[in-house]
CSV table of C-alpha atoms in Angstrom, one decimal:
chain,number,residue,atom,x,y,z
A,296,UNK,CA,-8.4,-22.5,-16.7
A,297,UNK,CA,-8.1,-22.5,-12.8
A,298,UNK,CA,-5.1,-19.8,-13.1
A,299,UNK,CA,-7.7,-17.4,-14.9
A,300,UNK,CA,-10.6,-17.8,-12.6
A,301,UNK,CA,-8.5,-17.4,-9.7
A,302,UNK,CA,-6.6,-14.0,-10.9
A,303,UNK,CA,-10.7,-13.1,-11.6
A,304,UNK,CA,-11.6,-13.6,-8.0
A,305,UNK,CA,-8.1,-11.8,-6.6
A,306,UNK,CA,-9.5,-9.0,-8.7
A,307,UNK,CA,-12.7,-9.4,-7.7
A,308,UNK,CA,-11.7,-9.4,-4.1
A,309,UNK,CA,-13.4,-12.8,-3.2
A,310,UNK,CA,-10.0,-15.1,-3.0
A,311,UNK,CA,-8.5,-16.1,-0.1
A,312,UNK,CA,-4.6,-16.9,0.0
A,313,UNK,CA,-3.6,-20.2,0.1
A,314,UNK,CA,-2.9,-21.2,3.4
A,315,UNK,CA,1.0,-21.6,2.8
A,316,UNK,CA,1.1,-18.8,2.2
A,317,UNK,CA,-0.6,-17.1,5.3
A,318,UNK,CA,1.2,-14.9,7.5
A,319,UNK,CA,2.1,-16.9,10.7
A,320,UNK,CA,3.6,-19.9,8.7
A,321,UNK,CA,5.6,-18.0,6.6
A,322,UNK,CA,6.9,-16.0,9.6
A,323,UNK,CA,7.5,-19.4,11.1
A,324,UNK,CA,9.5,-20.0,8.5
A,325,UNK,CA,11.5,-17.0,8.7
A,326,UNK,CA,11.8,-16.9,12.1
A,327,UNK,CA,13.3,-20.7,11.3
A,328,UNK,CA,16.1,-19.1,8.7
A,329,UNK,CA,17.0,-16.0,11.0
A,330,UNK,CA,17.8,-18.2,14.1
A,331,UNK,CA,20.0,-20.5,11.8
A,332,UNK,CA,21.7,-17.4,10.3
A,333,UNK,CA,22.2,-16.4,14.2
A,334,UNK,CA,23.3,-19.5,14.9
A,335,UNK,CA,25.9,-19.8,12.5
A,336,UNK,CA,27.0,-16.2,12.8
A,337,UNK,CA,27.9,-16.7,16.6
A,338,UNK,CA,29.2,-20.3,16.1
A,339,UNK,CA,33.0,-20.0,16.2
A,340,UNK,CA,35.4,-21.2,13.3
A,341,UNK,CA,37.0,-24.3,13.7
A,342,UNK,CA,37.7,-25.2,10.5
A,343,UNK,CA,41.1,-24.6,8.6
A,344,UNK,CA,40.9,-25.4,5.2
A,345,UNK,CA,40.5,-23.0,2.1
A,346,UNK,CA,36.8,-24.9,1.5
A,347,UNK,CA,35.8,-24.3,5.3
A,348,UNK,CA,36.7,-20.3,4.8
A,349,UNK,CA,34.9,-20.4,1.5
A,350,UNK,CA,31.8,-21.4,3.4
A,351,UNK,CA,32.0,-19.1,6.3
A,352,UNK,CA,28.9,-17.1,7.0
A,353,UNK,CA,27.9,-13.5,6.2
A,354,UNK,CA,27.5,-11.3,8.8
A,355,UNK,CA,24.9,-8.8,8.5
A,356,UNK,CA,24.3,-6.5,8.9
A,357,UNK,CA,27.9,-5.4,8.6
A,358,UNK,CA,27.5,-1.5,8.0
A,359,UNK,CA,25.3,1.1,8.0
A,360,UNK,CA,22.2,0.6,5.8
A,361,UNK,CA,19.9,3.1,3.8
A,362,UNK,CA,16.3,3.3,3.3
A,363,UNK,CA,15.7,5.3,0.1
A,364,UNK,CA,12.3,6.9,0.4
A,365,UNK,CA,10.5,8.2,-2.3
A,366,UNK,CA,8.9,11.2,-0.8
A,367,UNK,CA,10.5,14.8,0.3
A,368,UNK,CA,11.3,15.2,4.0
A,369,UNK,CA,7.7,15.9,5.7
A,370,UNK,CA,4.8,14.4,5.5
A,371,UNK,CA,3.4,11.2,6.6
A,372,UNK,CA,5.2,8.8,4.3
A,373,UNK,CA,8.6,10.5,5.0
A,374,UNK,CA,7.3,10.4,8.9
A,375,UNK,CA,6.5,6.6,9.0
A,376,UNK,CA,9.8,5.7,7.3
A,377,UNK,CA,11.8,7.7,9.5
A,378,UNK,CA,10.0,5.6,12.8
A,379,UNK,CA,10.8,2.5,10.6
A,380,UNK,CA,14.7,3.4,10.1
A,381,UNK,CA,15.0,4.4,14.1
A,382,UNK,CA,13.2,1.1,15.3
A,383,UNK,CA,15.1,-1.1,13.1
A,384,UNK,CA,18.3,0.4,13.7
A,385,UNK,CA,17.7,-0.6,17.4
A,386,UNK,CA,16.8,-3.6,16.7
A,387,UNK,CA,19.6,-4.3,13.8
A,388,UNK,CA,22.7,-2.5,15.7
A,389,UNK,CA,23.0,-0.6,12.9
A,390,UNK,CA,22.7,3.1,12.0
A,391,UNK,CA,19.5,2.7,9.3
A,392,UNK,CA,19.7,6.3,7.6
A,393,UNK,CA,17.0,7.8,5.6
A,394,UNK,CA,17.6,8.9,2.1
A,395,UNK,CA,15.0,10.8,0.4
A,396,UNK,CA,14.6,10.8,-3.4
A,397,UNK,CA,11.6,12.1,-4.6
A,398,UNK,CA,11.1,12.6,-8.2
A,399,UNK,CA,9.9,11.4,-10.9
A,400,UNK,CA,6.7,9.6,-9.4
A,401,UNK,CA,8.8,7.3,-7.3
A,402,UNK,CA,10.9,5.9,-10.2
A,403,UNK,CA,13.9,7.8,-9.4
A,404,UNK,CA,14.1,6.2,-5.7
A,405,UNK,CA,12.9,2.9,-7.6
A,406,UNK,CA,15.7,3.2,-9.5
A,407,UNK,CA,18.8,3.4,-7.4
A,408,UNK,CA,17.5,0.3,-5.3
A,409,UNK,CA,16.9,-1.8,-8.1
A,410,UNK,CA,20.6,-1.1,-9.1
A,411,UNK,CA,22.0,-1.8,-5.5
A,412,UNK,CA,23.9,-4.4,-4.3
A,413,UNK,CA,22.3,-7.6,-3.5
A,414,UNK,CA,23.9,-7.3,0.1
A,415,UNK,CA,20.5,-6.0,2.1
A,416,UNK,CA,22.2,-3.0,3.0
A,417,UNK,CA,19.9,-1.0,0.9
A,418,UNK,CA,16.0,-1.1,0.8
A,419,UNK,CA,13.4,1.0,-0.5
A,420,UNK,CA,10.0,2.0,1.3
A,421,UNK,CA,7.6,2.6,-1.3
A,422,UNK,CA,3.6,3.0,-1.6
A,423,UNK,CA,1.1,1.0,-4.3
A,424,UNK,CA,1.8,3.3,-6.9
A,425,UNK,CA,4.8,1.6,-7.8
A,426,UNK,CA,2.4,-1.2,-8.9
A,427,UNK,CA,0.0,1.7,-11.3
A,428,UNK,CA,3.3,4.1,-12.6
A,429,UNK,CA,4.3,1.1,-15.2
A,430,UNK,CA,0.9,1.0,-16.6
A,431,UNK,CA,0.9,5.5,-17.2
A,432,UNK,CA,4.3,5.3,-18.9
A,433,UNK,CA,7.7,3.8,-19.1
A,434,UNK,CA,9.6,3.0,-16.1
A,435,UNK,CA,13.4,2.1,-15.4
A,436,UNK,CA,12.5,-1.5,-14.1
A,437,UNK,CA,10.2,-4.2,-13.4
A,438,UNK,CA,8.6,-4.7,-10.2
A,439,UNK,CA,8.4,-7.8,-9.9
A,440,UNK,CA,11.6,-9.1,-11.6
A,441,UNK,CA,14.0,-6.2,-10.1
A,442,UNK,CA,13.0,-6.1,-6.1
A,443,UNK,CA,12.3,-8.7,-3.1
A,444,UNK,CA,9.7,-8.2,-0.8
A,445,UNK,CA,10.1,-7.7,2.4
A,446,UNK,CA,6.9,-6.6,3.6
A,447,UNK,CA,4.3,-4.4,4.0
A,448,UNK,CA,4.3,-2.4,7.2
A,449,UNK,CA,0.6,-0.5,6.6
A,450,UNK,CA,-2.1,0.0,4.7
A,451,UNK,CA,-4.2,3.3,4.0
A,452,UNK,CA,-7.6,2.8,3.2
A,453,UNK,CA,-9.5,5.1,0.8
A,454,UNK,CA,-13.0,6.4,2.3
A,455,UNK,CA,-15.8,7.2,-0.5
A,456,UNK,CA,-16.5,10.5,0.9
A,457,UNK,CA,-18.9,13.2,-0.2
A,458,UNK,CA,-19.8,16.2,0.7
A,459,UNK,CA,-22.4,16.4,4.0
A,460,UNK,CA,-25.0,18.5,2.3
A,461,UNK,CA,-25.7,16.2,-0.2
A,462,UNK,CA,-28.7,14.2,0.3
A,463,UNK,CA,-27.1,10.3,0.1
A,464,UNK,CA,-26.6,7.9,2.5
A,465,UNK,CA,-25.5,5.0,1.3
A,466,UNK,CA,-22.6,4.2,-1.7
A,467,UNK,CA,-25.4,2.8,-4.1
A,468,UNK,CA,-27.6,5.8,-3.5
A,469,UNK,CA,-24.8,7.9,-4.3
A,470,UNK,CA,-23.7,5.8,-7.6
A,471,UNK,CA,-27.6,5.9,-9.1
A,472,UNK,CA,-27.5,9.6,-8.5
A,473,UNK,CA,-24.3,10.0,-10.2
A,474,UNK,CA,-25.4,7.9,-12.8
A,475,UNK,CA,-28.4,9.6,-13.4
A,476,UNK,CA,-27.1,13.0,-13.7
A,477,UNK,CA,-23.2,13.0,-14.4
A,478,UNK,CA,-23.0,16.5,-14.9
A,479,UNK,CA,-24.3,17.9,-11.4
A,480,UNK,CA,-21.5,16.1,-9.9
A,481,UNK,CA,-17.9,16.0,-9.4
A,482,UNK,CA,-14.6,13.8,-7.9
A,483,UNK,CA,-11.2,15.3,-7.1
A,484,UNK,CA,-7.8,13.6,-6.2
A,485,UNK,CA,-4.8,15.3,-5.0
A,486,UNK,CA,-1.7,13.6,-6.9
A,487,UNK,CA,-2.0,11.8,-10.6
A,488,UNK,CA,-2.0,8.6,-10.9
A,489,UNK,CA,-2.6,7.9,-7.6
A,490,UNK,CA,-4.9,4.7,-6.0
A,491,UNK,CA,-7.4,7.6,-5.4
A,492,UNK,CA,-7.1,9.3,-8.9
A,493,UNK,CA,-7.8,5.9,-10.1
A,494,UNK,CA,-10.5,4.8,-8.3
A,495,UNK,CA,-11.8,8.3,-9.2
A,496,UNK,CA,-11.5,7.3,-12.9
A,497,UNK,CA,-12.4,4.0,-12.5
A,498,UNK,CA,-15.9,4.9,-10.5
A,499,UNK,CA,-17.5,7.2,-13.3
A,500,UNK,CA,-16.0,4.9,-16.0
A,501,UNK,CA,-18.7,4.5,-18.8
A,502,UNK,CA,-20.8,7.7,-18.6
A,503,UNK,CA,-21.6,8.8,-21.5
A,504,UNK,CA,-21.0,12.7,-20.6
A,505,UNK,CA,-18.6,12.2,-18.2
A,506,UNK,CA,-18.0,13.6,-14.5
A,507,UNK,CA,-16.0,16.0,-13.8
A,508,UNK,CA,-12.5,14.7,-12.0
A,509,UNK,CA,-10.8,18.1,-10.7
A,510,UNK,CA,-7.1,17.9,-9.2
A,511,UNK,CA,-6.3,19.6,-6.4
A,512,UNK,CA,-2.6,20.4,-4.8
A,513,UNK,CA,-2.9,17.5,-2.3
A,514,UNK,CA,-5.7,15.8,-0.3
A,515,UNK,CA,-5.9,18.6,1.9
A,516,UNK,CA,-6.7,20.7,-0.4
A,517,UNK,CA,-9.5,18.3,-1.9
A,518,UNK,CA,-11.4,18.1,1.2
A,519,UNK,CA,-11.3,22.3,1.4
A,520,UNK,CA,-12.6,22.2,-2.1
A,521,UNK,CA,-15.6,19.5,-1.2
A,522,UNK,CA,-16.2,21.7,2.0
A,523,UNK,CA,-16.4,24.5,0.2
A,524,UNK,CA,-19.1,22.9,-2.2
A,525,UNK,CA,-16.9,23.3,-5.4
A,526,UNK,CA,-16.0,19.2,-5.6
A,527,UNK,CA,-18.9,16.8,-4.3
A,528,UNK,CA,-16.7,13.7,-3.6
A,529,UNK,CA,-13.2,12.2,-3.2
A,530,UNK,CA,-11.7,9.4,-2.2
A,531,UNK,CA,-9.8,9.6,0.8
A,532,UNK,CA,-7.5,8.4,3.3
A,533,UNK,CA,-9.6,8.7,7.3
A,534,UNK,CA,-6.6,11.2,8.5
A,535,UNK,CA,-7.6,14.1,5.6
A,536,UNK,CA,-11.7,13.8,6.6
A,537,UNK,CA,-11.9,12.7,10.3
A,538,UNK,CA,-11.8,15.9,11.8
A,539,UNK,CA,-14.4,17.0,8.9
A,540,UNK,CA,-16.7,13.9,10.8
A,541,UNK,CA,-19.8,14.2,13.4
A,542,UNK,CA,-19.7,10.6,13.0
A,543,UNK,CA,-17.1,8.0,11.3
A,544,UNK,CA,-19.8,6.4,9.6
A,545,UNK,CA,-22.3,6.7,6.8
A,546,UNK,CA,-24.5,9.8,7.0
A,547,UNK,CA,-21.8,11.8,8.9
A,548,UNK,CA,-23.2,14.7,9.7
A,549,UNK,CA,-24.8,17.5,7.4
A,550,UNK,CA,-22.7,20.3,7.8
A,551,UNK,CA,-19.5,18.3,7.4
A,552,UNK,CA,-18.8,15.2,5.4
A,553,UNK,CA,-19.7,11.7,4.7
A,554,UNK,CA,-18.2,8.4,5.0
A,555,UNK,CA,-20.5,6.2,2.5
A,556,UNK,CA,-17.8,3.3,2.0
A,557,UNK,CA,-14.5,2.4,1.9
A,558,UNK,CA,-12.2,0.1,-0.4
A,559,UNK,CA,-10.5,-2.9,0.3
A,560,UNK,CA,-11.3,-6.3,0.7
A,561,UNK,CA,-12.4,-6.0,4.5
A,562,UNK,CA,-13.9,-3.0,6.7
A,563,UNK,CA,-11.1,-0.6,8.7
A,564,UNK,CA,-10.4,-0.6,12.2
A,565,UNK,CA,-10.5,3.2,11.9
A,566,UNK,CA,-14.1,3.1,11.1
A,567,UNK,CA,-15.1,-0.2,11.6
A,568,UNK,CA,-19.0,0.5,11.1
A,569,UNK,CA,-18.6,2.0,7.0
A,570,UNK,CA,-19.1,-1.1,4.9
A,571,UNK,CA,-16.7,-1.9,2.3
A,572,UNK,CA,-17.7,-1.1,-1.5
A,573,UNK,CA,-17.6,-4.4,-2.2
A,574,UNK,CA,-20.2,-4.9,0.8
A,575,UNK,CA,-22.4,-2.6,-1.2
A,576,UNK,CA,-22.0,-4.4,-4.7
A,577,UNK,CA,-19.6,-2.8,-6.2
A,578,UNK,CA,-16.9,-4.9,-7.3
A,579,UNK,CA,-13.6,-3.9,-8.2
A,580,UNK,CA,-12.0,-1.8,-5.3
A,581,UNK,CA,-10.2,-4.2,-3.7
A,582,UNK,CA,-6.3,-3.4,-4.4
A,583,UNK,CA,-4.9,-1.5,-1.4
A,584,UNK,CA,-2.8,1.5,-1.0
A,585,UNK,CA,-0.1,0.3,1.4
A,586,UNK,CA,3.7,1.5,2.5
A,587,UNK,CA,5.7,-1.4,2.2
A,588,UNK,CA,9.7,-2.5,2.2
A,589,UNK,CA,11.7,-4.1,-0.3
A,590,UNK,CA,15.1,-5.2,-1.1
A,591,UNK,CA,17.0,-5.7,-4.5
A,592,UNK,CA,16.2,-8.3,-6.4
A,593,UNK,CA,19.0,-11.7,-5.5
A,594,UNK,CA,19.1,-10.2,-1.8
A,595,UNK,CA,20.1,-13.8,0.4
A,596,UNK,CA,17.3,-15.7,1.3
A,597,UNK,CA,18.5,-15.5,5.0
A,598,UNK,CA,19.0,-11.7,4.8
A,599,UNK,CA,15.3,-11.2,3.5
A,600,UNK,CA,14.4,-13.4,6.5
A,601,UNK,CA,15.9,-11.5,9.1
A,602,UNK,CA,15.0,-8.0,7.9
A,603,UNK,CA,11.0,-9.5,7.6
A,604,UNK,CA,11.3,-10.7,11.2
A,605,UNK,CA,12.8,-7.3,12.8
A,606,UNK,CA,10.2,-5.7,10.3
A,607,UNK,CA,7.4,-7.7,11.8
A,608,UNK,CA,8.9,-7.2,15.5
A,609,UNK,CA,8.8,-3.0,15.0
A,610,UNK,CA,4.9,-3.3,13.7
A,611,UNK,CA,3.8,-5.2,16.3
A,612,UNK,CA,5.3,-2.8,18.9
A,613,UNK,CA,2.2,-1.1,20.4
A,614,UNK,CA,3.7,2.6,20.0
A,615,UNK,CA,4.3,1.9,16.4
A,616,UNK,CA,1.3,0.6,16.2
A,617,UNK,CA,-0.5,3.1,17.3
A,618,UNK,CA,1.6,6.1,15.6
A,619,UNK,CA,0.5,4.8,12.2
A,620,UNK,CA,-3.1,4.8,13.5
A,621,UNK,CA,-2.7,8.1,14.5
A,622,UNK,CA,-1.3,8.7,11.0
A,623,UNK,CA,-4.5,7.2,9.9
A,624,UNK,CA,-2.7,4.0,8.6
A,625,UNK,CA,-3.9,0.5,9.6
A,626,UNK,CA,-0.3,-1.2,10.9
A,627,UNK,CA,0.3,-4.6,8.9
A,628,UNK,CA,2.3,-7.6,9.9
A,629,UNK,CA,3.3,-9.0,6.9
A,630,UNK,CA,5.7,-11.9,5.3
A,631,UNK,CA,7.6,-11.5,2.0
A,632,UNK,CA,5.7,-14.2,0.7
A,633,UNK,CA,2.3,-12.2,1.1
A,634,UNK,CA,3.7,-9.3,0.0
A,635,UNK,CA,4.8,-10.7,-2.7
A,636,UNK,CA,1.9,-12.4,-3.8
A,637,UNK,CA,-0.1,-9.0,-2.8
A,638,UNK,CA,1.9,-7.9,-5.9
A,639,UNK,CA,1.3,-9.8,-8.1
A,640,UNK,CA,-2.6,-9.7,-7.3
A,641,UNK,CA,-2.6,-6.3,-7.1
A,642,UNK,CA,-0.5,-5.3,-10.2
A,643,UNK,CA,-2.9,-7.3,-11.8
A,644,UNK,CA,-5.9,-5.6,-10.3
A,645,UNK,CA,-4.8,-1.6,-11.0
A,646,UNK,CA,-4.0,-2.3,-14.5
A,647,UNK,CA,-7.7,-3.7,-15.4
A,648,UNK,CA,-8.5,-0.3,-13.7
A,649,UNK,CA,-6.5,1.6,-16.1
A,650,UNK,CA,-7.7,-0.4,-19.3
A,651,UNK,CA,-11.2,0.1,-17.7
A,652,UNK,CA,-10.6,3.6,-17.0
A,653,UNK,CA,-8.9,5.0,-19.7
A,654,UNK,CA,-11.2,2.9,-22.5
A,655,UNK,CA,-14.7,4.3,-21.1
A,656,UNK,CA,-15.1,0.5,-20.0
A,657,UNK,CA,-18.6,-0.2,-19.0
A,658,UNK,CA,-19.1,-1.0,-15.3
């Protein structure tokens, strides 16, 4: 079945989006609702009749909004929504206010949006894990039935990194050692069920005796731990190791740490010289981490397209831009129609991880 071998490749990494459903056209299209909405906000009422003032247009944004943020104040998450809320605020004419609710892994802030009104004067800026928490346990709502996507505003990619003193230099000499010897070698994460705890799990899945996977209070703490010599690897966003770096690339220095690979379907701009796992034949890293907005489900076609143009406007903004490469985020102009279909890729993607994780699946 076509459907089948083309949710194999997503997974895989090796499909390409259609291309109506690649970014500029959809923006096009976008940009094409927005200046109709605009238009027939500023266009003046000239009708009389009870059917004319049924059909008048919304105005929005006509209040205040809110962008619930799972994630306490602090922090870069909490950071990059707060530069989202101030730019779009500007470029809304609305005060966009930040309201953090952490808890829960995310689901509380999940939550509250996915019971909001329809009127897009409440989103929610959330990371990937939204798309892995349904498959660890029970969660208040479905992603894909209970939110629109607005779009994505950055990615962080996740460096394989080891530590410098060990002898590998590439990600398949690092696998065969691993492979070879489980025991002399560990992985830790810093939060549960997190892209890196799963890749974690999803990289010594099958091994017989198993590798250690040691959880640390935060990635910080993780690369202390491998520069310390207690943990031998992590995955990693760029922002936790590249101070820890003689060189952004593989075979990074022998004192500090490595950069052997990185995940994702294509190599980052933050160290554009470490291949890509994939690159190195190992399939099955492809789904992202990202920071991304969304809307309640039912939100007005027009209002989706309005907020995913101003969105688009703030990320291509070269100070934003170059805030969230600071952060060590790769800045992403998206459309809700490749966010969406991100989603659905994706969701599909972390979920063969877990089954594949959790089941000692072979690699």
């Amino acid at each position: 079945m076509p459907e089948v071998r083309t949710l194999s490749r997503l997974w895989r990494g090796r499909a390409k989006l259609p291309a109506s459903l690649r970014r500029r056209p959809a923006l096009l299209a976008a940009m094409v609702l927005v200046a109709s909405l605009t238009a027939s906000l500023a266009a003046p009422a000239r009708a009389q009749s009870s059917d004319a003032m049924a059909s008048r247009p919304m105005s929005y944004p006509a209040r205040s909004m809110r962008l619930i943020v799972p994630f306490p104040a602090g922090g870069v998450a909490d950071a990059v929504a707060r530069l989202l809320a101030e730019r779009l605020s500007a470029r809304l004419g609305v005060a966009v206010e930040v309201d953090n609710r952490p808890g829960a892994a995310g689901t509380t802030a999940g939550d509250v949006v996915a019971k909001a009104s329809s009127d897009g004067h409440t989103l929610l800026f959330h990371q990937a894990n939204m798309l892995i928490q349904p498959g660890l346990e029970p969660v208040p709502y479905d992603v894909v039935r209970d939110f629109t996507p607005v779009g994505r505003v950055a990615t962080m990619p996740l460096f394989l990194v080891i530590d410098g003193r060990l002898p590998m230099q590439t990600p398949q000499q690092w696998n065969t050692a691993v492979r070879s010897n489980p025991s002399a070698y560990s992985y830790g994460y810093g939060q549960p069920g997190s892209p890196a705890h799963l890749y974690a799990e999803y990289a010594v899945r099958g091994l017989a005796n198993g590798v250690p996977l040691v959880a640390a209070k935060g990635e910080n703490a993780v690369v202390q731990e491998i520069l310390a010599g207690r943990i031998s690897a992590c995955f990693c966003s760029f922002a936790a190791v590249q101070s820890h770096l003689r060189n952004a690339g593989p075979g990074g220095g022998p004192a500090g740490l490595k950069l052997l690979a990185v995940t994702g379907m294509t190599r980052s701009p933050l160290a554009p010289q470490v291949p890509t796992l994939q690159e190195a034949g190992l399939e099955g890293y492809a789904a992202a981490a990202w920071y991304g907005v969304m809307a309640p489900a039912k939100t007005p076609r027009a209002i989706v397209a309005r907020l995913a143009y101003e969105l688009d406007g703030v990320t291509g903004e070269r100070e934003v831009r170059a805030r969230l490469m600071a952060a060590g985020l790769t800045p992403v102009r998206d459309s809700p129609e490749a966010f969406a279909t991100a989603i659905r890729s994706e969701s599909i993607q972390w979920q063969v991880i877990l089954r594949q994780a959790s089941h000692g699946g072979e690699p």
